[in-house]
mmCIF file with all atom_site columns, C-alpha atoms in Angstrom:
data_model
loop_
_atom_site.group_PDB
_atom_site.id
_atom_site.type_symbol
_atom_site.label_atom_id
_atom_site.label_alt_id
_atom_site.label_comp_id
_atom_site.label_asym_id
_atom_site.label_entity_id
_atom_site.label_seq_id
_atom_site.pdbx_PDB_ins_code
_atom_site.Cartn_x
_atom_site.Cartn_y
_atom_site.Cartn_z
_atom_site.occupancy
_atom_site.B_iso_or_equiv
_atom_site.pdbx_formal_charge
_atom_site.auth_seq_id
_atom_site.auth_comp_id
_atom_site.auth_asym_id
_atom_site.auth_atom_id
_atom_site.pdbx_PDB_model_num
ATOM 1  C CA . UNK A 1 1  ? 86.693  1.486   -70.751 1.00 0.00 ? 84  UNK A CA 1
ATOM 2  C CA . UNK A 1 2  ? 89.034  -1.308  -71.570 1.00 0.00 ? 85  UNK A CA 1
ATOM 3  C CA . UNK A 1 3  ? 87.884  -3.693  -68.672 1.00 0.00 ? 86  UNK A CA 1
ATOM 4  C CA . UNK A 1 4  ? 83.550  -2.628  -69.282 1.00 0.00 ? 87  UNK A CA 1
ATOM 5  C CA . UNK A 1 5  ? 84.076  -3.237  -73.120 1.00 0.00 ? 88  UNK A CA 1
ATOM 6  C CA . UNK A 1 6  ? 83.732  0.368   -74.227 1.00 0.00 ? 89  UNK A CA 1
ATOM 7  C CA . UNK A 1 7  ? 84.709  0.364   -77.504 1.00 0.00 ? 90  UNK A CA 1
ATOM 8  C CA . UNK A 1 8  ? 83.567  3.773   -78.273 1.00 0.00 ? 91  UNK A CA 1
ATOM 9  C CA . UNK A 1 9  ? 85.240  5.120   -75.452 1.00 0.00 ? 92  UNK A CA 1
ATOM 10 C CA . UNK A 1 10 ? 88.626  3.197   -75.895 1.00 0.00 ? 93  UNK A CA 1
ATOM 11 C CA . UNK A 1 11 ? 88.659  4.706   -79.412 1.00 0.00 ? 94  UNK A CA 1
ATOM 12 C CA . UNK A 1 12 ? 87.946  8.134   -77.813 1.00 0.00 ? 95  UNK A CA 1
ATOM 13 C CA . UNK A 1 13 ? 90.928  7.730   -75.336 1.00 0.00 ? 96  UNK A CA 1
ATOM 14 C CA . UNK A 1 14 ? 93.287  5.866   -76.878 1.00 0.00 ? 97  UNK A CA 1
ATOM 15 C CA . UNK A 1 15 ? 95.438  8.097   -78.049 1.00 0.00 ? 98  UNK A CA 1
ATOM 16 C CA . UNK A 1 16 ? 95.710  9.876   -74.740 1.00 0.00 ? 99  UNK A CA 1
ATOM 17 C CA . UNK A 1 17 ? 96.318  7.293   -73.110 1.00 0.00 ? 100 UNK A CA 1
ATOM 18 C CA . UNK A 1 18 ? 99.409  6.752   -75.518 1.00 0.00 ? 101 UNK A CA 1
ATOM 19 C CA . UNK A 1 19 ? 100.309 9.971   -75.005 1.00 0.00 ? 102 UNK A CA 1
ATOM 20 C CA . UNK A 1 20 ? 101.200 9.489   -71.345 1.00 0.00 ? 103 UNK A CA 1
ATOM 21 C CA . UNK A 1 21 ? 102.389 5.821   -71.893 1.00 0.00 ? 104 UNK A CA 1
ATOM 22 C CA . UNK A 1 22 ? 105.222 7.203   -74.041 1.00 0.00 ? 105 UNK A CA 1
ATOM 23 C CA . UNK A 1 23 ? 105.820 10.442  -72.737 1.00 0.00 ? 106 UNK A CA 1
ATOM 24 C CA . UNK A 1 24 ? 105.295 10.239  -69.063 1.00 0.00 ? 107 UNK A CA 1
ATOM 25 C CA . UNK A 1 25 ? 108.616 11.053  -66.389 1.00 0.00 ? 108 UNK A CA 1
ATOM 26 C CA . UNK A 1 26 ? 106.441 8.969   -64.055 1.00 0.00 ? 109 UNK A CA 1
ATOM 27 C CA . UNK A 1 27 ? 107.422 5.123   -64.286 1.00 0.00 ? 110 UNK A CA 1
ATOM 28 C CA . UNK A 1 28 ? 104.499 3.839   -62.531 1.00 0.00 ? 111 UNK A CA 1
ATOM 29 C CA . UNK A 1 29 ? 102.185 6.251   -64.675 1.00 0.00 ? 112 UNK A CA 1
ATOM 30 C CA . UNK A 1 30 ? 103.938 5.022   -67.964 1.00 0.00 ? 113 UNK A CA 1
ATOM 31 C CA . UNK A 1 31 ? 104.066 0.816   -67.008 1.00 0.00 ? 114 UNK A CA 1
ATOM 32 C CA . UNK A 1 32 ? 100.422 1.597   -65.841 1.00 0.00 ? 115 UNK A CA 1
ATOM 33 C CA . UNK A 1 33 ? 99.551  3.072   -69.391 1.00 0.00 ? 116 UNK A CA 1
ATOM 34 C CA . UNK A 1 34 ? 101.288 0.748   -71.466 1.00 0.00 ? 117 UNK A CA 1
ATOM 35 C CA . UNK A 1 35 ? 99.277  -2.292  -69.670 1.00 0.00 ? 118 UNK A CA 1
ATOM 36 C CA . UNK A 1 36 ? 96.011  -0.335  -70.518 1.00 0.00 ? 119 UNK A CA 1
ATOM 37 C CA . UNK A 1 37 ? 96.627  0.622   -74.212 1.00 0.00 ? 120 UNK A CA 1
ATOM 38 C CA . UNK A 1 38 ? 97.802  -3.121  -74.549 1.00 0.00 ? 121 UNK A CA 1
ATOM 39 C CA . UNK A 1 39 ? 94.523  -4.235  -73.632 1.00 0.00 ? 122 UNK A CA 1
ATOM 40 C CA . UNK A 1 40 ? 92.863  -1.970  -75.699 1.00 0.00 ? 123 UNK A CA 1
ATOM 41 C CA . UNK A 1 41 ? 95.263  -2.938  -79.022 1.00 0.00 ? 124 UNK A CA 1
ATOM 42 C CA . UNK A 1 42 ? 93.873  -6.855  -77.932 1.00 0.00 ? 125 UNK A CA 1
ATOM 43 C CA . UNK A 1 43 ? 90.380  -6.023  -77.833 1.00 0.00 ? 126 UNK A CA 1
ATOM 44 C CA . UNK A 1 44 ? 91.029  -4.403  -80.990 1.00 0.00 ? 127 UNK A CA 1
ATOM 45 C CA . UNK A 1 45 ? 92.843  -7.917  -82.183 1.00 0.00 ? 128 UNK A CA 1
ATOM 46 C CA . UNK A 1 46 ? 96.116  -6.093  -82.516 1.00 0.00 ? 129 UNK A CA 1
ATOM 47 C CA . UNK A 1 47 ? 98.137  -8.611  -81.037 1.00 0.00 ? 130 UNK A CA 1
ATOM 48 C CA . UNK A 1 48 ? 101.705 -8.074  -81.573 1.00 0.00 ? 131 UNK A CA 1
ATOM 49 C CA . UNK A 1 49 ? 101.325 -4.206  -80.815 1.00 0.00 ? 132 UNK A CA 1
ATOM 50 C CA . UNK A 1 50 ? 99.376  -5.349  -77.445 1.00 0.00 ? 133 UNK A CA 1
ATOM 51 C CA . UNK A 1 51 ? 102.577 -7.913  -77.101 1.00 0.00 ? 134 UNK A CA 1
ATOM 52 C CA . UNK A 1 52 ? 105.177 -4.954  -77.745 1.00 0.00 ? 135 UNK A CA 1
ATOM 53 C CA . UNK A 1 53 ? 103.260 -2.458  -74.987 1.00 0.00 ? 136 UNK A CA 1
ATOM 54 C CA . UNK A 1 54 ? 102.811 -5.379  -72.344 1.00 0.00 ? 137 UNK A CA 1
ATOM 55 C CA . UNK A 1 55 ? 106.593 -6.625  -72.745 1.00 0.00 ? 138 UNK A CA 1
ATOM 56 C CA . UNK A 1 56 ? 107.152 -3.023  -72.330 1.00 0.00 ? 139 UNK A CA 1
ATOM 57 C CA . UNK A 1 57 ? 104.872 -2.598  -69.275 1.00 0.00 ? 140 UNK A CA 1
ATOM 58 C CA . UNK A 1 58 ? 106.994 -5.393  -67.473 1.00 0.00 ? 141 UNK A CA 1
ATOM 59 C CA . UNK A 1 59 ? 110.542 -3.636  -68.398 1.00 0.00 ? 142 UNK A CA 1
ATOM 60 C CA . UNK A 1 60 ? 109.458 -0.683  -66.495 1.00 0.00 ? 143 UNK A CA 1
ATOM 61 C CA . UNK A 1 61 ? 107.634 -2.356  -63.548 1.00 0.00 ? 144 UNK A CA 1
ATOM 62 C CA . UNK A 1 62 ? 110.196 -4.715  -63.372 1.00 0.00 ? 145 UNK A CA 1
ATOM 63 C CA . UNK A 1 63 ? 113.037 -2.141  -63.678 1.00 0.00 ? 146 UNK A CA 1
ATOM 64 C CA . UNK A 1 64 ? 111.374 0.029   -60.464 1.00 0.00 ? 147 UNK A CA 1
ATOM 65 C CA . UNK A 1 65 ? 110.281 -2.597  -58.168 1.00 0.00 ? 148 UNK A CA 1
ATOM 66 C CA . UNK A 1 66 ? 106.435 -2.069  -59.164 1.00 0.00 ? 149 UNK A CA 1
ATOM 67 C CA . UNK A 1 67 ? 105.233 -5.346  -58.214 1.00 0.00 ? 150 UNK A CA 1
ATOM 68 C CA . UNK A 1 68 ? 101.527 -4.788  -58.825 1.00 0.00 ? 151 UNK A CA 1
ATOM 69 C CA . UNK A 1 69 ? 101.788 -3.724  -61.884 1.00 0.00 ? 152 UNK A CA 1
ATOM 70 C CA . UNK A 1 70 ? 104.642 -6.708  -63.169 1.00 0.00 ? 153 UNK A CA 1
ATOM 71 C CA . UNK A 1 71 ? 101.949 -8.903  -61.733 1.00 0.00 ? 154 UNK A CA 1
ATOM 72 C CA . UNK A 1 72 ? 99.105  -7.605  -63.856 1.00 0.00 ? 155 UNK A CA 1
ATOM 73 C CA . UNK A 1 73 ? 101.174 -7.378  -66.877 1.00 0.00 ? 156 UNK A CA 1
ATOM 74 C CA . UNK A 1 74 ? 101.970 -11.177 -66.302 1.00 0.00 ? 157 UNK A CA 1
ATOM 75 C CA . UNK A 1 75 ? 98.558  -11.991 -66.026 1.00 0.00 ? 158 UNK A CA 1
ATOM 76 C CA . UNK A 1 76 ? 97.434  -10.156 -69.037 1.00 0.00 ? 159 UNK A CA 1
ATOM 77 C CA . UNK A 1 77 ? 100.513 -12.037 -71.125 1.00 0.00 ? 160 UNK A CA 1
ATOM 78 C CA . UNK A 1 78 ? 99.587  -15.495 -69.945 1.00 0.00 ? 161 UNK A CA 1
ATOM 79 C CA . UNK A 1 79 ? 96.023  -15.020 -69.741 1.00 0.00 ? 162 UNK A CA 1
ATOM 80 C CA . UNK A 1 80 ? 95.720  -14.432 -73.735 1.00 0.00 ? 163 UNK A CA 1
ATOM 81 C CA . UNK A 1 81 ? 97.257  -17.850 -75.919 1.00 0.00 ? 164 UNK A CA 1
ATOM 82 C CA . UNK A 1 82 ? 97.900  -15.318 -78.701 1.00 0.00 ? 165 UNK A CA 1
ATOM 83 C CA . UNK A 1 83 ? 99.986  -13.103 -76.413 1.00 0.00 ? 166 UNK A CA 1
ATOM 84 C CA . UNK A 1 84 ? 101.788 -15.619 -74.458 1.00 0.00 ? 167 UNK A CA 1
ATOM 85 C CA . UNK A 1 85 ? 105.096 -16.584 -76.123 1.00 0.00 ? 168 UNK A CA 1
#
């Protein structure tokens, strides 16, 4: 939803999605969530929450070896000038 510009369905499954970003045992699941419901907070023009949940993101992937997902999280922080520190 986040990537097609669904807003209606980003609103729908946000929450969800926040859900399993804070609660999930699974690393990859929860550094894969954060990165999502960070781009979903941007779209939204939340931009320090969306900074909080991508620095986040990077902890995790960074912590477990995920290098995928500590490459997309890069991206995403110096992709946006209002994210990137």
């Amino acid at each position: 939803a986040v990537e097609l510009g669904d807003d209606e369905c980003i609103e729908r499954y946000i929450r969800e999605l926040e859900e399993i970003a804070t609660s999930s045992r699974n690393p990859w699941e929860q550094a894969h969530a954060l990165r999502v419901v960070a781009g979903a907070h941007a779209r939204r023009g939340d931009w320090a929450v969306a900074r909080e949940l991508l620095d986040r993101s990077l902890s995790v992937a960074e912590q477990f070896g995920y290098a995928e997902l500590r490459w997309l999280a890069d991206e995403a922080l110096n992709r946006s000038p209002i994210l990137h520190s």
